[in-house]
Amino acid sequence: MMAINRPKGTNDILPQDMRVWHAIEQNIRDICQVYGYEEIRTPIFEHTELFQRGVGETSDIVEKEMYTFHDKGNRSITLRPEGTASVVRAFVESRNFAEAQPIKYYYQGPMFRYARPQAGRFRQFHQFGVEAFGTQDPLIDAEVIHLCMRFFYGLGLKNLQLHINSVGCKTCRPIHKEALKDYLRPSYDALCETCQNRFESNPLRIFDCKNESCQKIVKNAPTITSCLCEDCKNHLEELEGILKTSGVDYVLDEHLVRGLDYYTKTAFEIMVSDIGAQSSIGGGGRYDSLVEEVGGPDMPGIGFAIGLERTIKALEAQGVLAWKKEKTKVFVACVSSLEKRDAYQLLLQLRGANIASEMDVMDRSLKAQFKYANKQNFSYVITVGEEEIAHNRFALKNMQDGTENQLSTKEIIDLLKEESTC
RNA sequence: GUGGGUGUAGUUCAAAGGUAGAGCACCAGAUUGUGGUUCUGGGUGUUGUGGGUUCGAGUCCCAUCAUCCACCCCA
């Protein structure tokens, strides 16, 4: 029979990898609780229109990276390529915008984008993100950035680079767009093909282009930062002030432009080296008109998304594996198959007392059982033999220091219970 | 969507046209009922798949699939 393997760009998270994921998920819950963000879970597929409207028609995600299909009712459905649009939709649909503000959510789960996989890029990947609705106060921008950095530092990551910029708002963005186009127009022919297409639809993205000739042209172009309206300028300055007084290292990156169309004012991105060419590990920004575009009230919002696979890759590259410690577990070995039933009764009692325990099911020799227990990192081995059964006292061996004692079932349970709870 | 690299044992990798191998892992044993070290034994394989060249192909050629890396873009 031909073996079937996983679809391109997907990953199995195997039992041996699960520790890291659990640690990360726990870290997410802990931090979000401290910062007052509540979890929200939305479907992993939505009406295609949500992303077209929310993420934006001119973004690469919508243009060429969506997993879109028609269901049996002939509805156009898309596997979510990112989290914000869905969260905003749920926020609006549930009418939660009528609750006391600000309203702060976090989410975590798989996202889907159709692109060629490479180091740090997959077709199914996981993001952790937060969204805060209801206020334009730069303090909340700072809070979101703090939370984001705290997540990374909480895991033990180092060498992160935080880039910050403002991409303006409805008032100043069109002014900058015209100024930029005026500046670029004489050099239009020297732009690369994609940038020529961007010229009309989304000239801001030309700043992102890695093409040498485009970079040369754009080098002295008017940046959005230099064209900000009074409101946006103050907002950015205030945010910078808060970050400085709270000791957050950042770089003001006037060329930082985010790929999603909904961003306004604050945009930020976190980079880390050593995870391949895809050095962005998280990013986010403000989206003050997205809620309204999705059909809700005129309400500002800000959030970020972090790539969990990239986070794990960075953790591996930096050798951070602080959660290696295993919990106490016990192996019940029997001298011969004659004691199997008695051993199983003992196992039941241990498990009844919530002590993690297992026994041999491979009919292995006693020696082989010890070898196995050692290999699998069991902290204790209890030996069940003729003698033990007769006296109702079992040999409990500590696999760390090699000591062994004859104890009653009750003594064993009391001892192990204490150990497994600390 | 574009370009490049790589496919041999569970895994990491050898075999430069002539009988598919090694380390690690795994399994068993080294006289009484006890692990880690050591020693001995065991190869666990459709050389990704399908064609072609050749007396002979893991090796050369073509196709195909998978995977990795980079571009694009992003997390």
XYZ file of C-alpha atoms (C1' of nucleotides) in Angstrom:
497
model
C 0.000 0.000 0.000
C 1.312 3.429 -0.918
C 1.954 5.559 2.140
C 0.176 8.890 2.211
C 2.140 11.824 3.499
C 1.104 15.188 4.818
C 0.120 17.963 2.422
C 2.905 20.298 1.365
C 3.724 22.986 3.881
C 1.962 21.331 6.810
C 3.549 19.874 9.934
C 2.633 17.202 12.434
C 3.290 18.328 15.960
C 4.460 15.030 17.413
C 4.384 13.992 21.074
C 8.112 14.627 21.355
C 7.563 18.254 20.253
C 4.576 18.916 22.473
C 6.491 20.182 25.494
C 7.536 23.344 23.717
C 4.026 23.999 22.470
C 2.503 23.508 25.898
C 5.078 25.837 27.424
C 4.304 28.488 24.819
C 0.560 28.119 25.229
C 0.915 28.397 28.999
C 3.077 31.477 28.562
C 0.368 33.015 26.375
C -2.366 32.382 28.960
C -0.306 33.656 31.860
C 0.765 36.880 30.198
C -2.634 37.689 28.767
C -4.194 37.239 32.160
C -1.683 39.641 33.663
C -2.430 42.217 30.959
C -6.200 41.726 31.062
C -6.758 40.115 27.661
C -9.448 37.451 27.257
C -9.319 34.506 24.902
C -11.528 34.325 21.835
C -11.826 31.411 19.405
C -13.268 31.934 15.960
C -13.831 29.473 13.094
C -10.827 28.624 10.965
C -12.860 29.355 7.846
C -14.923 32.409 6.972
C -16.772 33.882 4.038
C -14.140 34.888 1.508
C -15.538 38.388 1.430
C -14.442 39.016 5.022
C -10.788 38.791 4.082
C -11.239 40.640 0.814
C -12.771 43.506 2.711
C -10.794 43.196 5.941
C -7.291 42.341 4.804
C -7.580 44.296 1.562
C -7.778 43.474 -2.132
C -4.322 44.818 -2.929
C -2.518 42.731 -0.313
C -0.547 39.720 -1.501
C -2.425 37.560 0.945
C -5.740 38.181 -0.760
C -4.315 38.419 -4.256
C -2.556 35.074 -4.325
C -2.201 33.304 -0.998
C -5.714 32.367 0.090
C -7.088 28.860 0.436
C -10.462 29.499 -1.167
C -13.056 26.915 -2.178
C -16.767 26.573 -2.734
C -18.734 24.510 -0.263
C -21.693 22.314 -1.181
C -24.013 25.295 -0.897
C -21.828 27.084 -3.453
C -20.660 29.645 -0.896
C -17.141 30.969 -1.326
C -15.235 29.952 1.776
C -11.646 30.787 2.763
C -9.376 29.225 5.359
C -8.296 32.146 7.533
C -4.940 33.583 6.429
C -4.678 35.710 9.587
C -6.582 36.296 12.782
C -7.560 39.943 13.004
C -10.345 39.988 10.400
C -12.104 37.050 12.077
C -11.766 38.509 15.560
C -13.155 41.836 14.391
C -16.021 40.048 12.658
C -16.867 38.097 15.810
C -16.557 41.262 17.859
C -19.038 43.037 15.612
C -21.381 40.070 15.158
C -21.637 39.440 18.895
C -22.336 43.122 19.552
C -19.637 43.005 22.162
C -18.681 46.507 21.099
C -21.546 47.669 23.320
C -19.718 46.399 26.419
C -17.468 48.485 28.653
C -14.332 49.602 26.805
C -11.557 48.993 26.112
C -12.262 45.458 24.999
C -9.188 43.264 24.858
C -8.970 39.842 23.249
C -6.299 37.309 22.459
C -6.344 34.292 20.190
C -4.083 31.439 19.219
C -4.451 28.873 16.467
C -3.681 27.749 12.930
C -3.648 30.068 9.912
C -3.430 29.103 6.242
C -1.633 30.707 3.336
C -0.920 29.182 -0.038
C 2.719 29.930 -0.807
C 5.845 27.893 -1.502
C 7.170 26.645 1.824
C 10.689 27.428 2.999
C 12.546 27.854 6.283
C 10.071 29.439 8.708
C 7.215 29.546 6.220
C 4.427 27.004 6.029
C 1.004 26.674 4.486
C -0.475 25.906 7.850
C 1.168 27.776 10.691
C 0.194 29.042 14.112
C -0.222 32.546 15.381
C -0.759 34.076 18.773
C -2.292 37.513 18.582
C -4.083 40.153 20.597
C -6.569 42.880 19.673
C -7.599 45.887 21.779
C -10.686 47.834 20.727
C -12.145 51.162 21.722
C -9.302 53.574 22.310
C -6.722 55.565 20.390
C -4.676 56.306 23.467
C -0.992 55.657 22.642
C -0.819 54.027 26.032
C -2.678 51.044 24.632
C -0.238 50.924 21.703
C 2.546 50.750 24.249
C 0.703 48.114 26.273
C 0.292 45.897 23.220
C 3.964 46.269 22.354
C 4.963 45.533 25.930
C 2.815 42.416 25.964
C 4.361 41.269 22.712
C 7.929 41.721 23.953
C 7.082 40.194 27.309
C 5.892 37.073 25.484
C 9.279 36.671 23.807
C 11.352 37.524 26.859
C 9.175 35.275 29.019
C 10.260 32.349 26.869
C 13.886 33.330 27.190
C 14.464 34.750 23.708
C 17.215 37.273 23.133
C 18.547 39.480 20.338
C 15.162 40.791 19.254
C 14.836 43.940 17.213
C 11.717 46.031 17.542
C 10.943 48.310 14.603
C 8.315 51.028 14.887
C 6.752 53.433 12.448
C 3.531 55.260 11.734
C 1.727 54.643 8.462
C -0.625 57.589 8.879
C -4.396 57.809 8.691
C -7.225 58.663 6.285
C -6.162 62.322 6.320
C -2.434 62.161 5.831
C -2.041 58.957 3.878
C -3.589 60.333 0.642
C -1.390 63.427 0.923
C 1.698 61.298 1.291
C 0.555 58.998 -1.486
C 0.386 61.923 -3.905
C 3.720 63.319 -2.721
C 5.286 59.913 -3.167
C 3.810 59.456 -6.632
C 4.999 62.911 -7.649
C 8.465 61.983 -6.494
C 8.464 58.580 -8.214
C 6.855 59.615 -11.492
C 10.090 60.777 -13.199
C 11.761 57.446 -12.318
C 8.761 55.292 -13.161
C 10.527 53.430 -15.977
C 13.378 52.429 -13.684
C 11.074 50.700 -11.232
C 10.729 46.931 -11.352
C 7.627 45.425 -12.858
C 5.863 44.719 -9.564
C 6.591 48.210 -8.312
C 5.195 49.711 -11.478
C 1.990 47.883 -10.650
C 2.168 49.110 -7.071
C 2.579 52.692 -8.256
C -1.168 53.197 -8.618
C -2.625 50.692 -6.164
C -0.282 50.817 -3.189
C 2.864 52.908 -3.731
C 3.770 52.644 -0.044
C 4.798 49.058 -0.629
C 7.578 50.197 -2.953
C 9.541 51.001 0.218
C 9.538 47.272 0.931
C 10.952 46.246 -2.442
C 14.363 44.611 -2.288
C 15.142 45.327 -5.923
C 18.322 47.373 -6.002
C 17.207 49.979 -8.473
C 13.899 50.457 -6.655
C 15.761 50.851 -3.363
C 17.982 53.478 -4.898
C 15.013 55.445 -6.148
C 13.087 55.156 -2.927
C 16.054 56.058 -0.740
C 15.320 59.777 -0.723
C 11.597 59.552 -1.316
C 9.279 61.345 1.087
C 8.499 58.873 3.864
C 5.058 58.628 5.351
C 6.604 59.620 8.656
C 7.607 62.969 7.198
C 4.084 63.668 5.929
C 2.064 62.789 9.025
C -0.818 65.018 10.028
C -0.756 66.701 13.407
C -2.833 63.963 15.035
C -0.714 61.083 13.756
C 2.510 62.912 14.498
C 1.517 63.530 18.109
C 0.371 59.967 18.455
C 3.714 58.614 17.299
C 5.674 61.030 19.470
C 3.669 60.137 22.517
C 4.108 56.420 21.891
C 7.842 56.900 21.504
C 7.904 58.844 24.751
C 6.149 56.058 26.657
C 8.432 53.397 25.197
C 11.519 55.399 26.088
C 10.501 56.019 29.694
C 9.643 52.346 30.138
C 12.994 51.213 28.770
C 11.852 49.477 25.595
C 14.583 49.331 22.965
C 13.264 50.105 19.523
C 14.287 51.462 16.151
C 12.234 54.104 14.393
C 12.072 52.593 10.929
C 10.565 55.073 8.502
C 10.540 52.484 5.757
C 8.536 49.966 7.749
C 5.339 49.243 5.869
C 3.135 46.347 6.741
C 1.686 44.028 4.134
C -1.886 44.196 5.272
C -3.988 47.076 4.022
C -5.881 47.861 7.213
C -3.103 49.437 9.251
C -3.252 53.081 10.356
C -0.893 55.083 12.558
C 1.285 52.706 14.602
C 2.968 49.822 12.794
C 5.611 47.598 14.364
C 7.549 44.471 13.633
C 9.848 42.221 15.644
C 12.841 40.645 13.936
C 15.231 37.973 15.053
C 18.240 36.553 13.238
C 19.120 32.859 12.974
C 15.748 31.644 11.744
C 16.524 31.841 8.037
C 15.590 34.461 5.510
C 12.192 34.984 7.123
C 13.450 37.073 10.002
C 10.138 38.603 11.033
C 8.825 36.794 14.076
C 5.856 39.032 14.818
C 4.233 42.252 13.814
C 1.211 44.407 14.276
C -0.269 47.841 14.345
C -3.290 50.044 14.674
C -6.374 49.661 12.494
C -8.721 52.511 13.219
C -11.201 51.955 10.406
C -11.294 48.162 10.215
C -14.173 47.673 12.658
C -16.325 50.007 10.612
C -15.279 48.367 7.342
C -16.441 45.017 8.645
C -19.826 46.509 9.463
C -19.397 47.658 13.043
C -19.322 51.094 14.626
C -16.542 53.584 14.038
C -14.161 52.176 16.605
C -10.362 52.111 16.735
C -8.307 49.010 17.372
C -4.755 47.760 17.633
C -3.163 44.336 17.743
C -0.325 42.082 16.746
C 0.301 38.547 15.546
C 3.272 36.355 16.408
C 4.374 33.331 14.401
C 4.707 30.401 16.784
C 6.726 28.124 14.487
C 9.204 30.954 14.006
C 9.276 31.555 17.737
C 10.110 27.891 18.309
C 12.764 28.006 15.618
C 14.365 30.992 17.322
C 14.206 29.218 20.697
C 15.967 26.213 19.186
C 18.567 28.368 17.453
C 19.309 30.177 20.712
C 19.403 26.937 22.683
C 16.628 27.949 25.066
C 14.947 24.856 26.447
C 14.150 25.744 30.043
C 11.144 23.426 30.281
C 13.106 20.194 29.930
C 12.263 18.984 33.437
C 10.095 15.862 33.499
C 7.453 15.073 36.057
C 7.675 12.100 38.399
C 6.452 8.878 36.862
C 6.572 5.285 38.024
C 7.158 1.992 36.244
C 5.766 -1.220 37.673
C 8.009 -4.145 36.725
C 7.200 -7.772 37.300
C 9.679 -10.575 37.791
C 7.767 -12.962 35.548
C 4.440 -13.064 33.765
C 3.021 -14.866 36.828
C 2.896 -11.544 38.715
C 1.262 -9.630 35.894
C -2.204 -9.552 37.422
C -0.986 -8.491 40.846
C 1.188 -5.840 39.235
C -1.812 -4.527 37.354
C -3.806 -4.258 40.584
C -0.987 -2.194 42.072
C -0.899 -0.049 38.919
C -4.622 0.610 39.291
C -4.124 1.788 42.862
C -1.316 4.144 41.815
C -3.373 5.579 39.015
C -6.339 5.850 41.352
C -4.145 8.109 43.469
C -3.299 10.158 40.347
C 0.293 8.994 40.222
C 1.576 8.765 36.639
C 2.432 5.102 36.209
C 2.869 2.393 33.601
C 3.833 -1.271 33.412
C 5.297 -3.756 30.969
C 3.020 -4.921 28.176
C 5.758 -6.394 26.003
C 6.504 -9.548 28.039
C 10.054 -8.418 28.558
C 12.542 -9.816 31.032
C 12.967 -7.968 34.328
C 16.303 -6.647 33.136
C 14.780 -5.386 29.928
C 12.002 -3.712 31.892
C 14.577 -1.809 33.922
C 16.403 -0.824 30.769
C 13.179 0.442 29.304
C 12.255 2.350 32.476
C 15.669 3.980 32.463
C 15.448 4.925 28.804
C 11.977 6.397 29.237
C 13.071 8.506 32.211
C 10.913 6.861 34.841
C 11.796 8.263 38.244
C 10.874 5.076 40.141
C 10.531 1.375 39.439
C 8.406 -0.857 41.638
C 9.286 -4.548 41.395
C 6.500 -7.075 41.857
C 7.607 -10.659 42.541
C 6.547 -13.741 44.448
C 8.125 -12.486 47.685
C 6.563 -9.041 47.485
C 3.126 -10.463 46.915
C 3.516 -12.849 49.852
C 4.559 -10.075 52.280
C 2.471 -7.361 50.630
C 5.523 -5.073 50.545
C 7.076 -3.960 47.270
C 10.545 -2.906 46.218
C 10.545 0.777 45.305
C 13.691 1.811 43.506
C 14.710 5.421 43.009
C 16.205 5.484 39.520
C 18.150 8.655 40.172
C 20.272 7.553 43.133
C 19.737 3.797 42.837
C 18.381 3.268 46.366
C 15.720 0.642 46.947
C 13.289 0.099 49.851
C 10.633 -2.458 50.711
C 7.418 -0.546 51.363
C 3.715 -1.209 51.722
C 1.322 -0.009 49.038
C 0.122 2.789 51.283
C 3.668 3.959 52.042
C 4.495 3.972 48.346
C 1.425 5.974 47.444
C 1.982 8.508 50.229
C 5.595 8.999 49.216
C 4.966 9.319 45.488
C 1.922 11.536 45.925
C 3.989 14.031 47.855
C 6.699 13.920 45.222
C 4.460 14.316 42.195
C 2.740 17.406 43.584
C 5.911 19.403 44.205
C 4.177 31.924 -9.185
C 10.142 31.792 -10.319
C 15.025 29.579 -9.427
C 18.639 26.137 -7.130
C 20.015 21.760 -4.004
C 18.851 16.809 -2.184
C 16.288 11.813 -2.267
C 20.204 4.817 0.033
C 18.202 1.053 6.969
C 14.331 4.149 12.268
C 18.266 8.197 11.860
C 23.041 10.518 10.202
C 25.768 9.338 6.188
C 29.293 5.831 2.898
C 29.585 2.921 -1.589
C 33.292 7.672 -8.006
C 29.485 1.447 -13.829
C 30.945 -4.647 -11.033
C 27.917 -9.012 -4.634
C 24.232 -2.348 -0.799
C 27.789 -0.769 3.990
C 29.193 2.016 8.836
C 28.134 4.968 13.410
C 23.958 5.975 16.448
C 19.164 4.030 17.587
C 16.441 -0.552 18.207
C 16.119 -5.970 19.856
C 18.462 -10.203 22.403
C 22.317 -12.225 25.502
C 26.933 -11.941 29.151
C 24.485 -18.570 35.145
C 20.136 -16.702 40.879
C 15.069 -10.989 40.672
C 17.438 -4.827 38.934
C 18.798 0.293 34.578
C 22.843 3.878 33.140
C 29.232 1.958 31.537
C 31.365 -2.220 28.876
C 31.413 -6.764 25.774
C 28.957 -10.247 22.206
C 25.279 -11.233 18.620
C 21.185 -9.522 15.234
C 20.593 -5.484 9.176
C 15.658 -4.044 10.347
C 16.497 -2.027 2.600
C 11.200 -2.065 -3.382
C 18.563 2.798 -3.108
C 11.427 8.049 -3.741
C 8.632 6.320 -8.369
C 8.488 5.155 -13.766
C 11.165 4.699 -18.104
C 15.967 4.680 -20.928
C 21.481 3.654 -21.951
C 24.618 -0.730 -20.646
C 26.775 -7.510 -20.485
C 25.843 -5.018 -15.755
C 22.835 1.155 -12.816
C 22.453 3.275 -5.908
C 25.970 5.460 -9.543
C 24.865 7.886 -16.287
C 20.283 10.116 -19.119
C 14.903 11.555 -19.233
C 10.399 12.144 -16.757
C 7.692 12.378 -12.332
C 6.880 12.896 -7.151
C 8.617 14.409 -2.457
C 11.527 17.467 0.408
C 14.921 21.476 1.634
C 16.728 26.405 0.537
C 16.250 31.141 -1.798
C 13.216 34.947 -4.631
C 8.312 36.983 -4.094
C 5.603 37.909 0.303
C 4.978 37.394 5.298
C 4.264 35.094 10.798
